[in-house]
Amino acid sequence: MTREAYFVLSLARGDVSAARKLLKRPLDVEAVCKLADRHQVGALCWWISRNGLGGESAAGGMDLPAPLERGFRESYLHHLLRNESLVRDLAEVEGALSARGITGLFAKGPWLMLRAYPDSGVRPVGDIDLVIREPDYRGAVEALRTIGYSPLTRLPEGSREALRCAHYGGQLRFLARGRRPLELHFRLINVGPPAPHEEWVWTSARELPVGTATLQVPGPEAMALHLLLHANQHGFAVLRLLHDIRWMLTRDRAALDLAGIVSRVDEHCLRTSAFHGLLLARDLAGATIPQVLLSRLTPALLRGPLFRLAWRTGAVRRLEAPQRQMEMESPRFYLLEMGSLREKIGYLAGLVREAGGPLGFIRRVQKLISRRQVRVSST
Amino acid sequence: MTKMPKLRDDLIVREVDKDYVVYDPVSDITALLNLTAAMVLTQCDGATTVEEIRASIEERFGLEEGAVANDIERILEEFHREDFVS
C-alpha cells in the first residue's frame, strides 16, 4: 500500500496518531486528495482532523498541511450545503407522495447522513433512493412529476414491467432541475430477482424527521443488510461504503438484533459476502464488529478463499480495487454469491429476456465492459 | 446590470466557521466567498439597489464614497455570470 493510501485510511478511520506519523515525511498531497475524493472520504477526513472521534475515543484532531486542509475542508463544506439542499428535496418528495396517500421508504442516505455519521456534512449523498410498493408505481411517478421530476428513460407502463425492469434491466431514474436525482426501487434488497414480497422491511421501518417531513427509513437489520449488500455490489471499491457500515454499527449497536441479521443473511445466501464486508469494515474503516456476529457468519472452508479471489480483496485493502459499472457488478454479485443454482439460472434467463434475447444480452454486456470506470454515486 | 439584484431563491448561502459559502443545486457547485462578496450577495434581495449595497459596505469598512464601486461591479458581474442573481 502506498503511504498516501495508508494516510487516507488512517485519518478516515480516526487513527490520528498513525496519520501524524505519516506526515513526518513528505506526502504527495495531490495524490492524497485524489484518493480521498475517489473514495468519498475527504469530508470525513477533514472532520476527523478537526474533531478526532469525539465521544468514541479520547484522541483529538490534528493539524494538516494547508493544501490538504483546504481540499478536505472544501469537500466538507460542499457536502454540508448540498445535504441541506437534499433535506429540502426529501421533504418535497415525501410531501408529494403523502398527498397521494403513498408511503415511500427512503434508503440509506438520509439516515446515514443525519443519524449515523457524526456530522451531516461528512457523508456525501448523491441520489435519493426511494423504495415503493408495486401498486403505488403509477401514483409515485405522477407524484414525482408534480414536483418537476422526469424519467431519464422511457418508463415501463405497468408495475410488473417496472419491477422486472428494475431488477433485470436498468434503474428507474428520475431527474429534476435543481434537485438530487432519484431512483425508484421496489425492493430494498435489489440484487438478483425480486423477492415475492419484502414486508419485513416495511414493518421494521423507522421514522426520521427531516425538515418539515417525517421519512420512513429502514430499521436496523434492514439497514445493516442493505449496506453490506451495497458495499459488495460496488466490489468494495469505495472506502466510504465500508465507513457506512462502521457508522451504522456505531449508531445502531444497541438496537441491532444480531440473530435477526444472521437469519436474514442466510435467507439471502449471503454469509460469505456479509462476513467479508464486516471484516473489511473492521480492518479498513475501524468498525467494531461484535465477535459473535463474525463467528456466526464464518463461511465454509473453500468459500472464503474463492470470495477473496473473485472480489480481489487484496486490491481492496490497498485501496486499489477498480470501480466498475454497477450494472455489471450487481449481476456478478448475485451470480457468484447469492441464490441457489436454480435461482441463478432463472436470474440469468431473466437478464437475457429483458435484453431482448441472447444477442441483445451479449451487446449489453459488451457495452458495459467497454465503458470506462465510473464513480460510485454517493447514495 | 440590474439596479436591484435578487438572489436566486434556491441557492443556499451560509456562514460556516468564518467561511462564507454558497451552494447552487442546479450546477451542484459550491463556491467560497470572501467577506465583501458575501456582504454583496446577502443584500441582493430585489429591493436594495446596487448603490445602497455599495454604501453599506463602504460604511461597514469606513471607506470613502465610491471606494469599492469597481469591486462591487466586478462581484455582481461574476454573480450574474454564475446565475446567482437576476
JSON list of C-alpha atoms in Angstrom, two decimals, chain A residues 173-343:
[
{"chain": "A", "resi": 173, "resn": "ARG", "atom": "CA", "xyz": [-34.00, 7.05, -12.68]},
{"chain": "A", "resi": 174, "resn": "PHE", "atom": "CA", "xyz": [-35.62, 10.48, -12.47]},
{"chain": "A", "resi": 175, "resn": "LEU", "atom": "CA", "xyz": [-34.10, 13.93, -12.82]},
{"chain": "A", "resi": 176, "resn": "ALA", "atom": "CA", "xyz": [-35.34, 17.38, -11.85]},
{"chain": "A", "resi": 177, "resn": "ARG", "atom": "CA", "xyz": [-33.63, 20.72, -12.30]},
{"chain": "A", "resi": 178, "resn": "GLY", "atom": "CA", "xyz": [-32.01, 21.80, -9.06]},
{"chain": "A", "resi": 179, "resn": "ARG", "atom": "CA", "xyz": [-32.82, 18.60, -7.19]},
{"chain": "A", "resi": 180, "resn": "ARG", "atom": "CA", "xyz": [-30.89, 15.46, -6.47]},
{"chain": "A", "resi": 181, "resn": "PRO", "atom": "CA", "xyz": [-31.50, 12.62, -8.95]},
{"chain": "A", "resi": 182, "resn": "LEU", "atom": "CA", "xyz": [-33.94, 9.99, -7.72]},
{"chain": "A", "resi": 183, "resn": "GLU", "atom": "CA", "xyz": [-34.06, 6.25, -8.28]},
{"chain": "A", "resi": 184, "resn": "LEU", "atom": "CA", "xyz": [-37.24, 4.27, -7.83]},
{"chain": "A", "resi": 185, "resn": "HIS", "atom": "CA", "xyz": [-36.98, 0.78, -6.36]},
{"chain": "A", "resi": 186, "resn": "PHE", "atom": "CA", "xyz": [-39.48, -1.88, -5.40]},
{"chain": "A", "resi": 187, "resn": "ARG", "atom": "CA", "xyz": [-37.26, -3.88, -3.08]},
{"chain": "A", "resi": 188, "resn": "LEU", "atom": "CA", "xyz": [-34.65, -2.68, -0.63]},
{"chain": "A", "resi": 189, "resn": "ILE", "atom": "CA", "xyz": [-32.72, -5.89, -1.42]},
{"chain": "A", "resi": 190, "resn": "ASN", "atom": "CA", "xyz": [-32.43, -5.00, -5.08]},
{"chain": "A", "resi": 191, "resn": "VAL", "atom": "CA", "xyz": [-29.89, -7.60, -6.18]},
{"chain": "A", "resi": 192, "resn": "GLY", "atom": "CA", "xyz": [-30.97, -10.55, -8.32]},
{"chain": "A", "resi": 193, "resn": "PRO", "atom": "CA", "xyz": [-34.58, -11.45, -8.99]},
{"chain": "A", "resi": 194, "resn": "PRO", "atom": "CA", "xyz": [-37.13, -9.57, -6.90]},
{"chain": "A", "resi": 195, "resn": "ALA", "atom": "CA", "xyz": [-38.31, -11.35, -3.76]},
{"chain": "A", "resi": 196, "resn": "PRO", "atom": "CA", "xyz": [-42.07, -12.06, -3.92]},
{"chain": "A", "resi": 197, "resn": "HIS", "atom": "CA", "xyz": [-42.52, -9.55, -1.14]},
{"chain": "A", "resi": 198, "resn": "GLU", "atom": "CA", "xyz": [-40.44, -7.72, 1.44]},
{"chain": "A", "resi": 199, "resn": "GLU", "atom": "CA", "xyz": [-42.94, -7.00, 4.18]},
{"chain": "A", "resi": 200, "resn": "TRP", "atom": "CA", "xyz": [-40.35, -7.36, 6.95]},
{"chain": "A", "resi": 201, "resn": "VAL", "atom": "CA", "xyz": [-38.53, -4.32, 5.59]},
{"chain": "A", "resi": 202, "resn": "TRP", "atom": "CA", "xyz": [-41.73, -2.25, 5.77]},
{"chain": "A", "resi": 203, "resn": "THR", "atom": "CA", "xyz": [-42.86, -3.48, 9.17]},
{"chain": "A", "resi": 204, "resn": "SER", "atom": "CA", "xyz": [-39.42, -2.85, 10.70]},
{"chain": "A", "resi": 205, "resn": "ALA", "atom": "CA", "xyz": [-39.06, 0.64, 9.18]},
{"chain": "A", "resi": 206, "resn": "ARG", "atom": "CA", "xyz": [-38.46, 3.60, 11.48]},
{"chain": "A", "resi": 207, "resn": "GLU", "atom": "CA", "xyz": [-39.22, 7.29, 11.29]},
{"chain": "A", "resi": 208, "resn": "LEU", "atom": "CA", "xyz": [-36.70, 10.01, 10.52]},
{"chain": "A", "resi": 209, "resn": "PRO", "atom": "CA", "xyz": [-37.77, 13.64, 10.90]},
{"chain": "A", "resi": 210, "resn": "VAL", "atom": "CA", "xyz": [-36.25, 15.62, 8.03]},
{"chain": "A", "resi": 211, "resn": "GLY", "atom": "CA", "xyz": [-37.00, 19.33, 7.75]},
{"chain": "A", "resi": 212, "resn": "THR", "atom": "CA", "xyz": [-40.77, 19.66, 7.59]},
{"chain": "A", "resi": 213, "resn": "ALA", "atom": "CA", "xyz": [-41.36, 15.98, 6.84]},
{"chain": "A", "resi": 214, "resn": "THR", "atom": "CA", "xyz": [-41.04, 12.61, 8.52]},
{"chain": "A", "resi": 215, "resn": "LEU", "atom": "CA", "xyz": [-39.49, 9.93, 6.36]},
{"chain": "A", "resi": 216, "resn": "GLN", "atom": "CA", "xyz": [-39.78, 6.19, 6.67]},
{"chain": "A", "resi": 217, "resn": "VAL", "atom": "CA", "xyz": [-36.29, 4.66, 6.62]},
{"chain": "A", "resi": 218, "resn": "PRO", "atom": "CA", "xyz": [-35.09, 1.06, 7.00]},
{"chain": "A", "resi": 219, "resn": "GLY", "atom": "CA", "xyz": [-34.91, -0.39, 10.51]},
{"chain": "A", "resi": 220, "resn": "PRO", "atom": "CA", "xyz": [-31.61, -1.59, 12.00]},
{"chain": "A", "resi": 221, "resn": "GLU", "atom": "CA", "xyz": [-31.42, -5.11, 10.48]},
{"chain": "A", "resi": 222, "resn": "ALA", "atom": "CA", "xyz": [-32.70, -4.00, 7.08]},
{"chain": "A", "resi": 223, "resn": "MET", "atom": "CA", "xyz": [-30.20, -1.13, 7.08]},
{"chain": "A", "resi": 224, "resn": "ALA", "atom": "CA", "xyz": [-27.34, -3.48, 8.01]},
{"chain": "A", "resi": 225, "resn": "LEU", "atom": "CA", "xyz": [-28.22, -5.95, 5.27]},
{"chain": "A", "resi": 226, "resn": "HIS", "atom": "CA", "xyz": [-28.71, -3.14, 2.77]},
{"chain": "A", "resi": 227, "resn": "LEU", "atom": "CA", "xyz": [-25.29, -1.62, 3.50]},
{"chain": "A", "resi": 228, "resn": "LEU", "atom": "CA", "xyz": [-23.48, -4.96, 3.40]},
{"chain": "A", "resi": 229, "resn": "LEU", "atom": "CA", "xyz": [-25.06, -5.74, 0.06]},
{"chain": "A", "resi": 230, "resn": "HIS", "atom": "CA", "xyz": [-24.32, -2.30, -1.29]},
{"chain": "A", "resi": 231, "resn": "ALA", "atom": "CA", "xyz": [-20.62, -2.49, -0.45]},
{"chain": "A", "resi": 232, "resn": "ASN", "atom": "CA", "xyz": [-20.31, -5.80, -2.29]},
{"chain": "A", "resi": 233, "resn": "GLN", "atom": "CA", "xyz": [-22.43, -4.54, -5.22]},
{"chain": "A", "resi": 234, "resn": "HIS", "atom": "CA", "xyz": [-19.68, -2.00, -5.75]},
{"chain": "A", "resi": 235, "resn": "GLY", "atom": "CA", "xyz": [-16.91, -4.55, -5.37]},
{"chain": "A", "resi": 236, "resn": "PHE", "atom": "CA", "xyz": [-15.86, -2.89, -2.06]},
{"chain": "A", "resi": 237, "resn": "ALA", "atom": "CA", "xyz": [-14.05, -0.41, -4.30]},
{"chain": "A", "resi": 238, "resn": "VAL", "atom": "CA", "xyz": [-15.15, 2.69, -2.41]},
{"chain": "A", "resi": 239, "resn": "LEU", "atom": "CA", "xyz": [-13.93, 3.15, 1.14]},
{"chain": "A", "resi": 240, "resn": "ARG", "atom": "CA", "xyz": [-16.96, 5.28, 2.07]},
{"chain": "A", "resi": 241, "resn": "LEU", "atom": "CA", "xyz": [-19.21, 2.23, 1.70]},
{"chain": "A", "resi": 242, "resn": "LEU", "atom": "CA", "xyz": [-17.24, 0.50, 4.46]},
{"chain": "A", "resi": 243, "resn": "HIS", "atom": "CA", "xyz": [-17.48, 3.62, 6.60]},
{"chain": "A", "resi": 244, "resn": "ASP", "atom": "CA", "xyz": [-21.26, 3.49, 6.11]},
{"chain": "A", "resi": 245, "resn": "ILE", "atom": "CA", "xyz": [-21.16, 0.05, 7.75]},
{"chain": "A", "resi": 246, "resn": "ARG", "atom": "CA", "xyz": [-18.91, 1.32, 10.51]},
{"chain": "A", "resi": 247, "resn": "TRP", "atom": "CA", "xyz": [-21.11, 4.31, 11.44]},
{"chain": "A", "resi": 248, "resn": "MET", "atom": "CA", "xyz": [-24.29, 2.25, 11.13]},
{"chain": "A", "resi": 249, "resn": "LEU", "atom": "CA", "xyz": [-22.88, -0.25, 13.62]},
{"chain": "A", "resi": 250, "resn": "THR", "atom": "CA", "xyz": [-21.81, 2.56, 15.94]},
{"chain": "A", "resi": 251, "resn": "ARG", "atom": "CA", "xyz": [-25.22, 4.18, 15.90]},
{"chain": "A", "resi": 252, "resn": "ASP", "atom": "CA", "xyz": [-27.37, 1.04, 15.94]},
{"chain": "A", "resi": 253, "resn": "ARG", "atom": "CA", "xyz": [-25.19, -1.14, 18.17]},
{"chain": "A", "resi": 254, "resn": "ALA", "atom": "CA", "xyz": [-27.78, -1.36, 20.93]},
{"chain": "A", "resi": 255, "resn": "ALA", "atom": "CA", "xyz": [-30.75, -1.77, 18.60]},
{"chain": "A", "resi": 256, "resn": "LEU", "atom": "CA", "xyz": [-29.32, -4.48, 16.33]},
{"chain": "A", "resi": 257, "resn": "ASP", "atom": "CA", "xyz": [-30.75, -7.96, 16.64]},
{"chain": "A", "resi": 258, "resn": "LEU", "atom": "CA", "xyz": [-27.65, -9.98, 15.70]},
{"chain": "A", "resi": 259, "resn": "ALA", "atom": "CA", "xyz": [-29.55, -13.24, 15.41]},
{"chain": "A", "resi": 260, "resn": "GLY", "atom": "CA", "xyz": [-32.02, -11.43, 13.15]},
{"chain": "A", "resi": 261, "resn": "ILE", "atom": "CA", "xyz": [-29.20, -10.25, 10.88]},
{"chain": "A", "resi": 262, "resn": "VAL", "atom": "CA", "xyz": [-27.71, -13.75, 10.65]},
{"chain": "A", "resi": 263, "resn": "SER", "atom": "CA", "xyz": [-31.12, -15.14, 9.79]},
{"chain": "A", "resi": 264, "resn": "ARG", "atom": "CA", "xyz": [-31.67, -12.55, 7.01]},
{"chain": "A", "resi": 265, "resn": "VAL", "atom": "CA", "xyz": [-28.14, -13.11, 5.69]},
{"chain": "A", "resi": 266, "resn": "ASP", "atom": "CA", "xyz": [-28.77, -16.86, 5.49]},
{"chain": "A", "resi": 267, "resn": "GLU", "atom": "CA", "xyz": [-32.15, -16.32, 3.88]},
{"chain": "A", "resi": 268, "resn": "HIS", "atom": "CA", "xyz": [-30.38, -14.48, 1.06]},
{"chain": "A", "resi": 269, "resn": "CYS", "atom": "CA", "xyz": [-27.39, -16.91, 0.93]},
{"chain": "A", "resi": 270, "resn": "LEU", "atom": "CA", "xyz": [-25.09, -14.00, 1.76]},
{"chain": "A", "resi": 271, "resn": "ARG", "atom": "CA", "xyz": [-22.93, -15.47, 4.50]},
{"chain": "A", "resi": 272, "resn": "THR", "atom": "CA", "xyz": [-19.56, -15.17, 2.72]},
{"chain": "A", "resi": 273, "resn": "SER", "atom": "CA", "xyz": [-20.28, -11.70, 1.42]},
{"chain": "A", "resi": 274, "resn": "ALA", "atom": "CA", "xyz": [-21.55, -10.39, 4.77]},
{"chain": "A", "resi": 275, "resn": "PHE", "atom": "CA", "xyz": [-18.60, -11.92, 6.62]},
{"chain": "A", "resi": 276, "resn": "HIS", "atom": "CA", "xyz": [-16.06, -10.27, 4.33]},
{"chain": "A", "resi": 277, "resn": "GLY", "atom": "CA", "xyz": [-17.95, -6.98, 4.26]},
{"chain": "A", "resi": 278, "resn": "LEU", "atom": "CA", "xyz": [-17.77, -6.87, 8.04]},
{"chain": "A", "resi": 279, "resn": "LEU", "atom": "CA", "xyz": [-14.08, -7.85, 8.07]},
{"chain": "A", "resi": 280, "resn": "LEU", "atom": "CA", "xyz": [-13.24, -5.12, 5.56]},
{"chain": "A", "resi": 281, "resn": "ALA", "atom": "CA", "xyz": [-15.29, -2.57, 7.51]},
{"chain": "A", "resi": 282, "resn": "ARG", "atom": "CA", "xyz": [-13.37, -3.55, 10.63]},
{"chain": "A", "resi": 283, "resn": "ASP", "atom": "CA", "xyz": [-9.92, -3.51, 9.07]},
{"chain": "A", "resi": 284, "resn": "LEU", "atom": "CA", "xyz": [-10.26, -0.56, 6.70]},
{"chain": "A", "resi": 285, "resn": "ALA", "atom": "CA", "xyz": [-12.86, 1.65, 8.36]},
{"chain": "A", "resi": 286, "resn": "GLY", "atom": "CA", "xyz": [-12.24, 0.85, 12.02]},
{"chain": "A", "resi": 287, "resn": "ALA", "atom": "CA", "xyz": [-15.67, -0.68, 12.65]},
{"chain": "A", "resi": 288, "resn": "THR", "atom": "CA", "xyz": [-16.23, -2.51, 15.90]},
{"chain": "A", "resi": 289, "resn": "ILE", "atom": "CA", "xyz": [-17.79, -5.81, 14.88]},
{"chain": "A", "resi": 290, "resn": "PRO", "atom": "CA", "xyz": [-19.39, -7.99, 17.52]},
{"chain": "A", "resi": 291, "resn": "GLN", "atom": "CA", "xyz": [-17.30, -11.18, 17.61]},
{"chain": "A", "resi": 292, "resn": "VAL", "atom": "CA", "xyz": [-20.43, -13.27, 17.89]},
{"chain": "A", "resi": 293, "resn": "LEU", "atom": "CA", "xyz": [-21.58, -11.93, 14.53]},
{"chain": "A", "resi": 294, "resn": "LEU", "atom": "CA", "xyz": [-18.31, -12.84, 12.82]},
{"chain": "A", "resi": 295, "resn": "SER", "atom": "CA", "xyz": [-18.33, -16.29, 14.43]},
{"chain": "A", "resi": 296, "resn": "ARG", "atom": "CA", "xyz": [-21.86, -16.99, 13.30]},
{"chain": "A", "resi": 297, "resn": "LEU", "atom": "CA", "xyz": [-21.20, -15.79, 9.75]},
{"chain": "A", "resi": 298, "resn": "THR", "atom": "CA", "xyz": [-17.90, -17.61, 9.19]},
{"chain": "A", "resi": 299, "resn": "PRO", "atom": "CA", "xyz": [-18.14, -19.08, 5.69]},
{"chain": "A", "resi": 300, "resn": "ALA", "atom": "CA", "xyz": [-17.49, -22.67, 4.68]},
{"chain": "A", "resi": 301, "resn": "LEU", "atom": "CA", "xyz": [-13.85, -23.74, 4.15]},
{"chain": "A", "resi": 302, "resn": "LEU", "atom": "CA", "xyz": [-13.45, -23.04, 0.43]},
{"chain": "A", "resi": 303, "resn": "ARG", "atom": "CA", "xyz": [-15.90, -20.16, 0.14]},
{"chain": "A", "resi": 304, "resn": "GLY", "atom": "CA", "xyz": [-13.57, -17.67, 1.87]},
{"chain": "A", "resi": 305, "resn": "PRO", "atom": "CA", "xyz": [-10.54, -18.02, -0.43]},
{"chain": "A", "resi": 306, "resn": "LEU", "atom": "CA", "xyz": [-12.78, -18.12, -3.52]},
{"chain": "A", "resi": 307, "resn": "PHE", "atom": "CA", "xyz": [-14.55, -14.96, -2.41]},
{"chain": "A", "resi": 308, "resn": "ARG", "atom": "CA", "xyz": [-11.26, -13.16, -1.81]},
{"chain": "A", "resi": 309, "resn": "LEU", "atom": "CA", "xyz": [-10.08, -14.20, -5.26]},
{"chain": "A", "resi": 310, "resn": "ALA", "atom": "CA", "xyz": [-13.30, -13.19, -7.03]},
{"chain": "A", "resi": 311, "resn": "TRP", "atom": "CA", "xyz": [-13.53, -9.79, -5.37]},
{"chain": "A", "resi": 312, "resn": "ARG", "atom": "CA", "xyz": [-9.78, -9.10, -5.23]},
{"chain": "A", "resi": 313, "resn": "THR", "atom": "CA", "xyz": [-9.86, -8.18, -1.58]},
{"chain": "A", "resi": 314, "resn": "GLY", "atom": "CA", "xyz": [-6.07, -7.71, -1.62]},
{"chain": "A", "resi": 315, "resn": "ALA", "atom": "CA", "xyz": [-6.52, -4.77, -4.01]},
{"chain": "A", "resi": 316, "resn": "VAL", "atom": "CA", "xyz": [-9.48, -3.55, -1.93]},
{"chain": "A", "resi": 317, "resn": "ARG", "atom": "CA", "xyz": [-7.25, -3.46, 1.15]},
{"chain": "A", "resi": 318, "resn": "ARG", "atom": "CA", "xyz": [-4.68, -1.37, -0.72]},
{"chain": "A", "resi": 319, "resn": "LEU", "atom": "CA", "xyz": [-7.45, 0.99, -1.93]},
{"chain": "A", "resi": 320, "resn": "GLU", "atom": "CA", "xyz": [-6.61, -0.11, -5.46]},
{"chain": "A", "resi": 321, "resn": "ALA", "atom": "CA", "xyz": [-9.75, -2.01, -6.46]},
{"chain": "A", "resi": 322, "resn": "PRO", "atom": "CA", "xyz": [-11.14, -0.60, -9.71]},
{"chain": "A", "resi": 323, "resn": "GLN", "atom": "CA", "xyz": [-14.58, 0.98, -9.69]},
{"chain": "A", "resi": 324, "resn": "ARG", "atom": "CA", "xyz": [-16.80, -0.77, -12.17]},
{"chain": "A", "resi": 325, "resn": "GLN", "atom": "CA", "xyz": [-20.27, -0.28, -13.58]},
{"chain": "A", "resi": 326, "resn": "MET", "atom": "CA", "xyz": [-22.86, -1.32, -11.02]},
{"chain": "A", "resi": 327, "resn": "GLU", "atom": "CA", "xyz": [-24.95, -2.79, -13.87]},
{"chain": "A", "resi": 328, "resn": "MET", "atom": "CA", "xyz": [-22.11, -5.31, -14.23]},
{"chain": "A", "resi": 329, "resn": "GLU", "atom": "CA", "xyz": [-21.16, -5.74, -10.59]},
{"chain": "A", "resi": 330, "resn": "SER", "atom": "CA", "xyz": [-24.65, -6.32, -9.32]},
{"chain": "A", "resi": 331, "resn": "PRO", "atom": "CA", "xyz": [-25.47, -9.34, -11.55]},
{"chain": "A", "resi": 332, "resn": "ARG", "atom": "CA", "xyz": [-21.95, -10.67, -10.99]},
{"chain": "A", "resi": 333, "resn": "PHE", "atom": "CA", "xyz": [-22.52, -10.38, -7.27]},
{"chain": "A", "resi": 334, "resn": "TYR", "atom": "CA", "xyz": [-25.80, -12.29, -7.44]},
{"chain": "A", "resi": 335, "resn": "LEU", "atom": "CA", "xyz": [-24.45, -15.00, -9.72]},
{"chain": "A", "resi": 336, "resn": "LEU", "atom": "CA", "xyz": [-21.33, -15.56, -7.62]},
{"chain": "A", "resi": 337, "resn": "GLU", "atom": "CA", "xyz": [-22.63, -15.12, -4.11]},
{"chain": "A", "resi": 338, "resn": "MET", "atom": "CA", "xyz": [-26.38, -15.36, -3.80]},
{"chain": "A", "resi": 339, "resn": "GLY", "atom": "CA", "xyz": [-29.22, -17.76, -4.54]},
{"chain": "A", "resi": 340, "resn": "SER", "atom": "CA", "xyz": [-29.32, -21.45, -5.37]},
{"chain": "A", "resi": 341, "resn": "LEU", "atom": "CA", "xyz": [-28.13, -22.84, -8.72]},
{"chain": "A", "resi": 342, "resn": "ARG", "atom": "CA", "xyz": [-31.71, -22.95, -9.93]},
{"chain": "A", "resi": 343, "resn": "GLU", "atom": "CA", "xyz": [-32.30, -19.35, -8.91]}
]
